[in-house]
mmCIF file with all atom_site columns, C-alpha atoms in Angstrom:
data_model
loop_
_atom_site.group_PDB
_atom_site.id
_atom_site.type_symbol
_atom_site.label_atom_id
_atom_site.label_alt_id
_atom_site.label_comp_id
_atom_site.label_asym_id
_atom_site.label_entity_id
_atom_site.label_seq_id
_atom_site.pdbx_PDB_ins_code
_atom_site.Cartn_x
_atom_site.Cartn_y
_atom_site.Cartn_z
_atom_site.occupancy
_atom_site.B_iso_or_equiv
_atom_site.pdbx_formal_charge
_atom_site.auth_seq_id
_atom_site.auth_comp_id
_atom_site.auth_asym_id
_atom_site.auth_atom_id
_atom_site.pdbx_PDB_model_num
ATOM 1   C CA . MET A 1 1   ? -3.692  19.794  5.666   1.00 0.00 ? 205 MET A CA 1
ATOM 2   C CA . GLY A 1 2   ? -5.190  16.290  5.803   1.00 0.00 ? 206 GLY A CA 1
ATOM 3   C CA . LEU A 1 3   ? -7.757  14.147  7.468   1.00 0.00 ? 207 LEU A CA 1
ATOM 4   C CA . GLU A 1 4   ? -7.311  11.665  10.601  1.00 0.00 ? 208 GLU A CA 1
ATOM 5   C CA . TYR A 1 5   ? -9.946  9.028   11.659  1.00 0.00 ? 209 TYR A CA 1
ATOM 6   C CA . LEU A 1 6   ? -9.115  7.864   15.011  1.00 0.00 ? 210 LEU A CA 1
ATOM 7   C CA . GLY A 1 7   ? -10.849 5.130   17.058  1.00 0.00 ? 211 GLY A CA 1
ATOM 8   C CA . LYS A 1 8   ? -12.568 1.810   15.921  1.00 0.00 ? 212 LYS A CA 1
ATOM 9   C CA . VAL A 1 9   ? -11.021 1.307   12.400  1.00 0.00 ? 213 VAL A CA 1
ATOM 10  C CA . ASN A 1 10  ? -13.179 -1.043  10.455  1.00 0.00 ? 214 ASN A CA 1
ATOM 11  C CA . LYS A 1 11  ? -13.616 -1.831  6.686   1.00 0.00 ? 215 LYS A CA 1
ATOM 12  C CA . HIS A 1 12  ? -16.307 0.827   6.320   1.00 0.00 ? 216 HIS A CA 1
ATOM 13  C CA . SER A 1 13  ? -14.126 3.533   7.919   1.00 0.00 ? 217 SER A CA 1
ATOM 14  C CA . ILE A 1 14  ? -11.177 2.530   5.674   1.00 0.00 ? 218 ILE A CA 1
ATOM 15  C CA . LEU A 1 15  ? -13.266 2.539   2.425   1.00 0.00 ? 219 LEU A CA 1
ATOM 16  C CA . GLU A 1 16  ? -14.751 6.067   3.570   1.00 0.00 ? 220 GLU A CA 1
ATOM 17  C CA . VAL A 1 17  ? -11.228 7.663   3.931   1.00 0.00 ? 221 VAL A CA 1
ATOM 18  C CA . ILE A 1 18  ? -10.003 6.169   0.667   1.00 0.00 ? 222 ILE A CA 1
ATOM 19  C CA . VAL A 1 19  ? -12.893 7.751   -0.928  1.00 0.00 ? 223 VAL A CA 1
ATOM 20  C CA . LEU A 1 20  ? -12.255 11.090  0.738   1.00 0.00 ? 224 LEU A CA 1
ATOM 21  C CA . ALA A 1 21  ? -8.764  10.800  -0.437  1.00 0.00 ? 225 ALA A CA 1
ATOM 22  C CA . ALA A 1 22  ? -10.029 10.358  -4.118  1.00 0.00 ? 226 ALA A CA 1
ATOM 23  C CA . LYS A 1 23  ? -12.556 13.101  -3.806  1.00 0.00 ? 227 LYS A CA 1
ATOM 24  C CA . SER A 1 24  ? -9.822  15.333  -2.452  1.00 0.00 ? 228 SER A CA 1
ATOM 25  C CA . LEU A 1 25  ? -7.578  14.829  -5.269  1.00 0.00 ? 229 LEU A CA 1
ATOM 26  C CA . LYS A 1 26  ? -10.628 15.115  -7.892  1.00 0.00 ? 230 LYS A CA 1
ATOM 27  C CA . THR A 1 27  ? -11.279 18.556  -6.409  1.00 0.00 ? 231 THR A CA 1
ATOM 28  C CA . ILE A 1 28  ? -7.716  19.733  -7.408  1.00 0.00 ? 232 ILE A CA 1
ATOM 29  C CA . ASP A 1 29  ? -7.832  18.112  -10.685 1.00 0.00 ? 233 ASP A CA 1
ATOM 30  C CA . SER A 1 30  ? -9.941  15.462  -12.322 1.00 0.00 ? 234 SER A CA 1
ATOM 31  C CA . ASP A 1 31  ? -6.881  13.856  -13.946 1.00 0.00 ? 235 ASP A CA 1
ATOM 32  C CA . TYR A 1 32  ? -5.476  12.301  -10.798 1.00 0.00 ? 236 TYR A CA 1
ATOM 33  C CA . LEU A 1 33  ? -4.380  8.899   -9.631  1.00 0.00 ? 237 LEU A CA 1
ATOM 34  C CA . LEU A 1 34  ? -4.687  7.215   -6.495  1.00 0.00 ? 238 LEU A CA 1
ATOM 35  C CA . GLU A 1 35  ? -2.273  4.109   -5.795  1.00 0.00 ? 239 GLU A CA 1
ATOM 36  C CA . ILE A 1 36  ? -3.461  1.792   -3.020  1.00 0.00 ? 240 ILE A CA 1
ATOM 37  C CA . SER A 1 37  ? -1.613  -1.156  -1.431  1.00 0.00 ? 241 SER A CA 1
ATOM 38  C CA . HIS A 1 38  ? -2.122  -3.616  1.298   1.00 0.00 ? 242 HIS A CA 1
ATOM 39  C CA . MET A 1 39  ? 1.156   -3.715  3.299   1.00 0.00 ? 243 MET A CA 1
ATOM 40  C CA . HIS A 1 40  ? 0.358   -7.013  4.839   1.00 0.00 ? 244 HIS A CA 1
ATOM 41  C CA . PHE A 1 41  ? 0.436   -8.987  1.658   1.00 0.00 ? 245 PHE A CA 1
ATOM 42  C CA . THR A 1 42  ? 4.329   -8.204  0.974   1.00 0.00 ? 246 THR A CA 1
ATOM 43  C CA . VAL A 1 43  ? 5.065   -8.522  4.691   1.00 0.00 ? 247 VAL A CA 1
ATOM 44  C CA . HIS A 1 44  ? 3.485   -11.772 5.135   1.00 0.00 ? 248 HIS A CA 1
ATOM 45  C CA . PHE A 1 45  ? 5.222   -13.105 1.872   1.00 0.00 ? 249 PHE A CA 1
ATOM 46  C CA . LEU A 1 46  ? 8.738   -12.131 3.413   1.00 0.00 ? 250 LEU A CA 1
ATOM 47  C CA . GLU A 1 47  ? 7.705   -13.395 6.904   1.00 0.00 ? 251 GLU A CA 1
ATOM 48  C CA . ALA A 1 48  ? 6.830   -16.963 5.401   1.00 0.00 ? 252 ALA A CA 1
ATOM 49  C CA . LEU A 1 49  ? 10.395  -17.175 4.241   1.00 0.00 ? 253 LEU A CA 1
ATOM 50  C CA . GLN A 1 50  ? 11.637  -17.004 7.910   1.00 0.00 ? 254 GLN A CA 1
ATOM 51  C CA . LEU A 1 51  ? 14.662  -15.074 7.092   1.00 0.00 ? 255 LEU A CA 1
ATOM 52  C CA . LYS A 1 52  ? 17.004  -13.391 9.336   1.00 0.00 ? 256 LYS A CA 1
ATOM 53  C CA . GLU A 1 53  ? 16.073  -9.569  10.178  1.00 0.00 ? 257 GLU A CA 1
ATOM 54  C CA . LYS A 1 54  ? 18.913  -8.038  8.145   1.00 0.00 ? 258 LYS A CA 1
ATOM 55  C CA . VAL A 1 55  ? 17.932  -10.094 4.914   1.00 0.00 ? 259 VAL A CA 1
ATOM 56  C CA . TYR A 1 56  ? 14.284  -9.388  5.502   1.00 0.00 ? 260 TYR A CA 1
ATOM 57  C CA . LEU A 1 57  ? 14.951  -5.666  5.679   1.00 0.00 ? 261 LEU A CA 1
ATOM 58  C CA . GLU A 1 58  ? 17.245  -5.746  2.602   1.00 0.00 ? 262 GLU A CA 1
ATOM 59  C CA . LEU A 1 59  ? 14.490  -7.468  0.618   1.00 0.00 ? 263 LEU A CA 1
ATOM 60  C CA . LEU A 1 60  ? 11.776  -5.187  1.632   1.00 0.00 ? 264 LEU A CA 1
ATOM 61  C CA . ASN A 1 61  ? 14.032  -2.236  0.695   1.00 0.00 ? 265 ASN A CA 1
ATOM 62  C CA . ASN A 1 62  ? 14.571  -3.680  -2.736  1.00 0.00 ? 266 ASN A CA 1
ATOM 63  C CA . ILE A 1 63  ? 10.927  -4.298  -3.274  1.00 0.00 ? 267 ILE A CA 1
ATOM 64  C CA . ARG A 1 64  ? 10.239  -0.803  -2.385  1.00 0.00 ? 268 ARG A CA 1
ATOM 65  C CA . GLN A 1 65  ? 12.787  0.499   -4.885  1.00 0.00 ? 269 GLN A CA 1
ATOM 66  C CA . LYS A 1 66  ? 11.667  -2.109  -7.469  1.00 0.00 ? 270 LYS A CA 1
ATOM 67  C CA . ASN A 1 67  ? 15.317  -3.121  -7.594  1.00 0.00 ? 271 ASN A CA 1
ATOM 68  C CA . ILE A 1 68  ? 15.370  -6.685  -9.413  1.00 0.00 ? 272 ILE A CA 1
ATOM 69  C CA . THR A 1 69  ? 19.229  -6.836  -9.185  1.00 0.00 ? 273 THR A CA 1
ATOM 70  C CA . GLY A 1 70  ? 19.321  -6.127  -5.434  1.00 0.00 ? 274 GLY A CA 1
ATOM 71  C CA . LEU A 1 71  ? 16.421  -8.654  -4.882  1.00 0.00 ? 275 LEU A CA 1
ATOM 72  C CA . THR A 1 72  ? 18.319  -11.304 -6.852  1.00 0.00 ? 276 THR A CA 1
ATOM 73  C CA . GLN A 1 73  ? 21.447  -10.695 -5.181  1.00 0.00 ? 277 GLN A CA 1
ATOM 74  C CA . ALA A 1 74  ? 19.933  -10.730 -1.683  1.00 0.00 ? 278 ALA A CA 1
ATOM 75  C CA . ALA A 1 75  ? 17.932  -13.820 -2.409  1.00 0.00 ? 279 ALA A CA 1
ATOM 76  C CA . ALA A 1 76  ? 21.124  -15.490 -3.563  1.00 0.00 ? 280 ALA A CA 1
ATOM 77  C CA . LYS A 1 77  ? 22.938  -14.578 -0.342  1.00 0.00 ? 281 LYS A CA 1
ATOM 78  C CA . ALA A 1 78  ? 19.947  -15.817 1.871   1.00 0.00 ? 282 ALA A CA 1
ATOM 79  C CA . GLY A 1 79  ? 20.017  -19.195 -0.109  1.00 0.00 ? 283 GLY A CA 1
ATOM 80  C CA . LEU A 1 80  ? 16.541  -19.000 -1.356  1.00 0.00 ? 284 LEU A CA 1
ATOM 81  C CA . ASP A 1 81  ? 15.570  -21.263 -4.368  1.00 0.00 ? 285 ASP A CA 1
ATOM 82  C CA . ALA A 1 82  ? 15.137  -20.434 -7.843  1.00 0.00 ? 286 ALA A CA 1
ATOM 83  C CA . LYS A 1 83  ? 11.259  -20.501 -7.545  1.00 0.00 ? 287 LYS A CA 1
ATOM 84  C CA . THR A 1 84  ? 11.087  -18.467 -4.448  1.00 0.00 ? 288 THR A CA 1
ATOM 85  C CA . THR A 1 85  ? 13.429  -15.786 -5.936  1.00 0.00 ? 289 THR A CA 1
ATOM 86  C CA . GLU A 1 86  ? 11.294  -15.553 -9.215  1.00 0.00 ? 290 GLU A CA 1
ATOM 87  C CA . LEU A 1 87  ? 8.341   -14.882 -6.792  1.00 0.00 ? 291 LEU A CA 1
ATOM 88  C CA . LEU A 1 88  ? 10.090  -12.111 -5.080  1.00 0.00 ? 292 LEU A CA 1
ATOM 89  C CA . CYS A 1 89  ? 11.275  -10.478 -8.241  1.00 0.00 ? 293 CYS A CA 1
ATOM 90  C CA . GLN A 1 90  ? 7.445   -10.417 -9.349  1.00 0.00 ? 294 GLN A CA 1
ATOM 91  C CA . LEU A 1 91  ? 6.365   -8.324  -6.242  1.00 0.00 ? 295 LEU A CA 1
ATOM 92  C CA . PRO A 1 92  ? 7.813   -4.992  -7.462  1.00 0.00 ? 296 PRO A CA 1
ATOM 93  C CA . PHE A 1 93  ? 5.670   -5.480  -10.580 1.00 0.00 ? 297 PHE A CA 1
ATOM 94  C CA . LEU A 1 94  ? 2.340   -6.095  -8.906  1.00 0.00 ? 298 LEU A CA 1
ATOM 95  C CA . TYR A 1 95  ? 1.024   -2.711  -9.862  1.00 0.00 ? 299 TYR A CA 1
ATOM 96  C CA . GLY A 1 96  ? -1.786  -1.442  -12.476 1.00 0.00 ? 300 GLY A CA 1
ATOM 97  C CA . GLU A 1 97  ? -5.283  -2.040  -13.033 1.00 0.00 ? 301 GLU A CA 1
ATOM 98  C CA . MET A 1 98  ? -7.272  -3.292  -9.955  1.00 0.00 ? 302 MET A CA 1
ATOM 99  C CA . ALA A 1 99  ? -8.560  -6.590  -11.224 1.00 0.00 ? 303 ALA A CA 1
ATOM 100 C CA . LYS A 1 100 ? -5.381  -7.630  -13.002 1.00 0.00 ? 304 LYS A CA 1
ATOM 101 C CA . VAL A 1 101 ? -3.192  -7.193  -9.989  1.00 0.00 ? 305 VAL A CA 1
ATOM 102 C CA . ILE A 1 102 ? -5.586  -8.872  -7.819  1.00 0.00 ? 306 ILE A CA 1
ATOM 103 C CA . LYS A 1 103 ? -5.641  -11.900 -10.099 1.00 0.00 ? 307 LYS A CA 1
ATOM 104 C CA . LYS A 1 104 ? -1.832  -12.158 -10.195 1.00 0.00 ? 308 LYS A CA 1
ATOM 105 C CA . ALA A 1 105 ? -1.490  -11.630 -6.456  1.00 0.00 ? 309 ALA A CA 1
ATOM 106 C CA . LYS A 1 106 ? -3.836  -14.365 -5.556  1.00 0.00 ? 310 LYS A CA 1
ATOM 107 C CA . ALA A 1 107 ? -1.808  -16.874 -7.676  1.00 0.00 ? 311 ALA A CA 1
ATOM 108 C CA . MET A 1 108 ? 1.393   -15.655 -5.705  1.00 0.00 ? 312 MET A CA 1
ATOM 109 C CA . ALA A 1 109 ? -0.194  -16.040 -2.363  1.00 0.00 ? 313 ALA A CA 1
ATOM 110 C CA . LEU A 1 110 ? 2.061   -18.706 -0.374  1.00 0.00 ? 314 LEU A CA 1
ATOM 111 C CA . ASN A 1 111 ? -0.531  -19.017 2.632   1.00 0.00 ? 315 ASN A CA 1
ATOM 112 C CA . ASP A 1 112 ? -3.929  -18.229 3.936   1.00 0.00 ? 316 ASP A CA 1
ATOM 113 C CA . GLU A 1 113 ? -2.628  -14.828 5.516   1.00 0.00 ? 317 GLU A CA 1
ATOM 114 C CA . MET A 1 114 ? -1.719  -13.618 2.060   1.00 0.00 ? 318 MET A CA 1
ATOM 115 C CA . MET A 1 115 ? -4.896  -14.723 0.443   1.00 0.00 ? 319 MET A CA 1
ATOM 116 C CA . GLN A 1 116 ? -6.929  -12.998 3.307   1.00 0.00 ? 320 GLN A CA 1
ATOM 117 C CA . ASP A 1 117 ? -4.880  -9.709  2.695   1.00 0.00 ? 321 ASP A CA 1
ATOM 118 C CA . ILE A 1 118 ? -5.549  -9.753  -0.921  1.00 0.00 ? 322 ILE A CA 1
ATOM 119 C CA . GLU A 1 119 ? -9.208  -10.715 -0.621  1.00 0.00 ? 323 GLU A CA 1
ATOM 120 C CA . GLU A 1 120 ? -9.660  -7.870  1.762   1.00 0.00 ? 324 GLU A CA 1
ATOM 121 C CA . LEU A 1 121 ? -8.048  -5.414  -0.735  1.00 0.00 ? 325 LEU A CA 1
ATOM 122 C CA . GLU A 1 122 ? -10.306 -7.032  -3.431  1.00 0.00 ? 326 GLU A CA 1
ATOM 123 C CA . GLU A 1 123 ? -13.272 -5.902  -1.398  1.00 0.00 ? 327 GLU A CA 1
ATOM 124 C CA . TYR A 1 124 ? -12.194 -2.384  -1.357  1.00 0.00 ? 328 TYR A CA 1
ATOM 125 C CA . CYS A 1 125 ? -11.562 -2.527  -5.097  1.00 0.00 ? 329 CYS A CA 1
ATOM 126 C CA . VAL A 1 126 ? -15.009 -3.755  -5.869  1.00 0.00 ? 330 VAL A CA 1
ATOM 127 C CA . ALA A 1 127 ? -16.651 -1.026  -3.602  1.00 0.00 ? 331 ALA A CA 1
ATOM 128 C CA . LEU A 1 128 ? -14.497 1.692   -5.342  1.00 0.00 ? 332 LEU A CA 1
ATOM 129 C CA . LYS A 1 129 ? -15.406 0.301   -8.772  1.00 0.00 ? 333 LYS A CA 1
ATOM 130 C CA . ASN A 1 130 ? -19.131 0.389   -7.861  1.00 0.00 ? 334 ASN A CA 1
ATOM 131 C CA . LEU A 1 131 ? -18.802 4.053   -6.609  1.00 0.00 ? 335 LEU A CA 1
ATOM 132 C CA . GLY A 1 132 ? -17.338 5.025   -10.014 1.00 0.00 ? 336 GLY A CA 1
ATOM 133 C CA . TYR A 1 133 ? -13.549 5.392   -8.986  1.00 0.00 ? 337 TYR A CA 1
ATOM 134 C CA . SER A 1 134 ? -11.889 2.773   -10.802 1.00 0.00 ? 338 SER A CA 1
ATOM 135 C CA . LYS A 1 135 ? -10.828 4.921   -13.701 1.00 0.00 ? 339 LYS A CA 1
ATOM 136 C CA . ASN A 1 136 ? -8.538  6.742   -11.315 1.00 0.00 ? 340 ASN A CA 1
ATOM 137 C CA . ILE A 1 137 ? -7.293  4.078   -8.876  1.00 0.00 ? 341 ILE A CA 1
ATOM 138 C CA . GLN A 1 138 ? -4.548  1.575   -9.382  1.00 0.00 ? 342 GLN A CA 1
ATOM 139 C CA . LEU A 1 139 ? -2.834  -0.965  -7.028  1.00 0.00 ? 343 LEU A CA 1
ATOM 140 C CA . ASP A 1 140 ? 0.827   -1.152  -6.097  1.00 0.00 ? 344 ASP A CA 1
ATOM 141 C CA . LEU A 1 141 ? 1.661   -4.000  -3.867  1.00 0.00 ? 345 LEU A CA 1
ATOM 142 C CA . SER A 1 142 ? 5.466   -2.805  -3.697  1.00 0.00 ? 346 SER A CA 1
ATOM 143 C CA . MET A 1 143 ? 4.232   0.126   -1.687  1.00 0.00 ? 347 MET A CA 1
ATOM 144 C CA . VAL A 1 144 ? 5.254   -0.802  1.894   1.00 0.00 ? 348 VAL A CA 1
ATOM 145 C CA . ASN A 1 145 ? 5.708   2.205   4.128   1.00 0.00 ? 349 ASN A CA 1
ATOM 146 C CA . ASP A 1 146 ? 7.465   2.210   7.575   1.00 0.00 ? 350 ASP A CA 1
ATOM 147 C CA . ILE A 1 147 ? 6.607   -1.170  9.095   1.00 0.00 ? 351 ILE A CA 1
ATOM 148 C CA . ASP A 1 148 ? 7.080   0.146   12.445  1.00 0.00 ? 352 ASP A CA 1
ATOM 149 C CA . TYR A 1 149 ? 4.518   2.866   11.965  1.00 0.00 ? 353 TYR A CA 1
ATOM 150 C CA . TYR A 1 150 ? 1.877   1.802   9.432   1.00 0.00 ? 354 TYR A CA 1
ATOM 151 C CA . ASN A 1 151 ? -0.048  -1.521  8.772   1.00 0.00 ? 355 ASN A CA 1
ATOM 152 C CA . GLY A 1 152 ? -2.681  -2.709  6.338   1.00 0.00 ? 356 GLY A CA 1
ATOM 153 C CA . ILE A 1 153 ? -3.862  -0.232  3.765   1.00 0.00 ? 357 ILE A CA 1
ATOM 154 C CA . VAL A 1 154 ? -1.563  2.481   2.478   1.00 0.00 ? 358 VAL A CA 1
ATOM 155 C CA . PHE A 1 155 ? -2.092  4.856   -0.328  1.00 0.00 ? 359 PHE A CA 1
ATOM 156 C CA . ARG A 1 156 ? -0.510  7.690   -2.448  1.00 0.00 ? 360 ARG A CA 1
ATOM 157 C CA . GLY A 1 157 ? -2.112  10.468  -4.724  1.00 0.00 ? 361 GLY A CA 1
ATOM 158 C CA . TYR A 1 158 ? -0.871  12.065  -7.794  1.00 0.00 ? 362 TYR A CA 1
ATOM 159 C CA . ILE A 1 159 ? -1.927  14.780  -10.035 1.00 0.00 ? 363 ILE A CA 1
ATOM 160 C CA . ARG A 1 160 ? -0.840  14.707  -13.720 1.00 0.00 ? 364 ARG A CA 1
ATOM 161 C CA . SER A 1 161 ? -0.109  18.351  -13.825 1.00 0.00 ? 365 SER A CA 1
ATOM 162 C CA . LEU A 1 162 ? 2.317   18.191  -10.913 1.00 0.00 ? 366 LEU A CA 1
ATOM 163 C CA . PRO A 1 163 ? 5.414   16.576  -10.108 1.00 0.00 ? 367 PRO A CA 1
ATOM 164 C CA . GLY A 1 164 ? 5.795   13.661  -7.627  1.00 0.00 ? 368 GLY A CA 1
ATOM 165 C CA . CYS A 1 165 ? 3.456   12.395  -4.852  1.00 0.00 ? 369 CYS A CA 1
ATOM 166 C CA . VAL A 1 166 ? 0.873   15.072  -3.587  1.00 0.00 ? 370 VAL A CA 1
ATOM 167 C CA . LEU A 1 167 ? -0.939  12.955  -0.893  1.00 0.00 ? 371 LEU A CA 1
ATOM 168 C CA . SER A 1 168 ? 0.017   10.032  1.176   1.00 0.00 ? 372 SER A CA 1
ATOM 169 C CA . GLY A 1 169 ? -1.817  8.169   3.971   1.00 0.00 ? 373 GLY A CA 1
ATOM 170 C CA . GLY A 1 170 ? -2.874  4.904   5.239   1.00 0.00 ? 374 GLY A CA 1
ATOM 171 C CA . GLN A 1 171 ? -3.624  2.929   8.469   1.00 0.00 ? 375 GLN A CA 1
ATOM 172 C CA . TYR A 1 172 ? -1.179  3.527   11.498  1.00 0.00 ? 376 TYR A CA 1
ATOM 173 C CA . ASP A 1 173 ? -2.570  1.417   14.410  1.00 0.00 ? 377 ASP A CA 1
ATOM 174 C CA . LYS A 1 174 ? 0.952   0.554   15.218  1.00 0.00 ? 378 LYS A CA 1
ATOM 175 C CA . ALA A 1 175 ? 1.852   4.145   15.747  1.00 0.00 ? 379 ALA A CA 1
ATOM 176 C CA . LEU A 1 176 ? -0.949  4.458   18.336  1.00 0.00 ? 380 LEU A CA 1
ATOM 177 C CA . LYS A 1 177 ? 0.135   1.414   20.157  1.00 0.00 ? 381 LYS A CA 1
ATOM 178 C CA . LEU A 1 178 ? 3.616   2.828   20.404  1.00 0.00 ? 382 LEU A CA 1
ATOM 179 C CA . PHE A 1 179 ? 1.848   5.527   22.723  1.00 0.00 ? 383 PHE A CA 1
ATOM 180 C CA . LYS A 1 180 ? 0.039   2.918   24.471  1.00 0.00 ? 384 LYS A CA 1
ATOM 181 C CA . LYS A 1 181 ? -3.350  3.904   22.841  1.00 0.00 ? 385 LYS A CA 1
ATOM 182 C CA . ASP A 1 182 ? -5.922  1.188   22.464  1.00 0.00 ? 386 ASP A CA 1
ATOM 183 C CA . ALA A 1 183 ? -7.328  2.679   19.222  1.00 0.00 ? 387 ALA A CA 1
ATOM 184 C CA . GLY A 1 184 ? -6.849  2.283   15.567  1.00 0.00 ? 388 GLY A CA 1
ATOM 185 C CA . GLY A 1 185 ? -5.952  5.285   12.978  1.00 0.00 ? 389 GLY A CA 1
ATOM 186 C CA . ILE A 1 186 ? -6.276  6.046   9.262   1.00 0.00 ? 390 ILE A CA 1
ATOM 187 C CA . GLY A 1 187 ? -5.649  9.134   7.426   1.00 0.00 ? 391 GLY A CA 1
ATOM 188 C CA . PHE A 1 188 ? -3.909  11.277  4.836   1.00 0.00 ? 392 PHE A CA 1
ATOM 189 C CA . VAL A 1 189 ? -2.021  14.422  4.390   1.00 0.00 ? 393 VAL A CA 1
ATOM 190 C CA . PHE A 1 190 ? -1.212  16.710  1.352   1.00 0.00 ? 394 PHE A CA 1
ATOM 191 C CA . SER A 1 191 ? 2.324   17.646  0.679   1.00 0.00 ? 395 SER A CA 1
ATOM 192 C CA . SER A 1 192 ? 3.320   20.863  2.220   1.00 0.00 ? 396 SER A CA 1
ATOM 193 C CA . TRP A 1 193 ? 4.285   22.522  -1.232  1.00 0.00 ? 397 TRP A CA 1
ATOM 194 C CA . LEU A 1 194 ? 1.035   21.580  -2.523  1.00 0.00 ? 398 LEU A CA 1
ATOM 195 C CA . GLU A 1 195 ? -0.902  23.555  0.171   1.00 0.00 ? 399 GLU A CA 1
ATOM 196 C CA . LEU A 1 196 ? 1.342   26.538  -0.357  1.00 0.00 ? 400 LEU A CA 1
ATOM 197 C CA . LEU A 1 197 ? 0.508   26.278  -4.304  1.00 0.00 ? 401 LEU A CA 1
ATOM 198 C CA . TYR A 1 198 ? -3.190  26.327  -3.686  1.00 0.00 ? 402 TYR A CA 1
ATOM 199 C CA . ARG A 1 199 ? -3.383  28.681  -0.804  1.00 0.00 ? 403 ARG A CA 1
#
């Protein structure tokens, strides 16, 4: 059970899918949380360091796991300086209330690409706030899904009374390109066990 939007994906369609994800969670339980990320922010950060692929993937995995020890060790092996290592170790903690995370992320931007990524995410945050969803939405920029499949905006949903993630989704233009489709895609799916629970 879920939703797919295929075709020309733009900011309006992305916002619409995020709102539908929030509404779907609220239908199950008003005490929900939707976490949103812009994958490109973290990806562009790592690409700016011009690392070997093995090191790049190791750092990416440690960011996902919020593993500071692993990040520090991998940065040391790669010969990264103390300032860069400090910034890397801040990435896993870029989560929480929308405005605060946006402010921190802007201060960490190493290039125009990263600034554009966070400004795009900020646009969605402003729109979601104006629509009355800010209470139940947070950002988590350490959320970086499969980089060969997903791109751009990704998100996960939680219900306080239920364990673990119950909804996941995001943009998957890259997946469609693998099948030589000239189109974009964004959507979400509910966990299979949740479907059984509410059937």
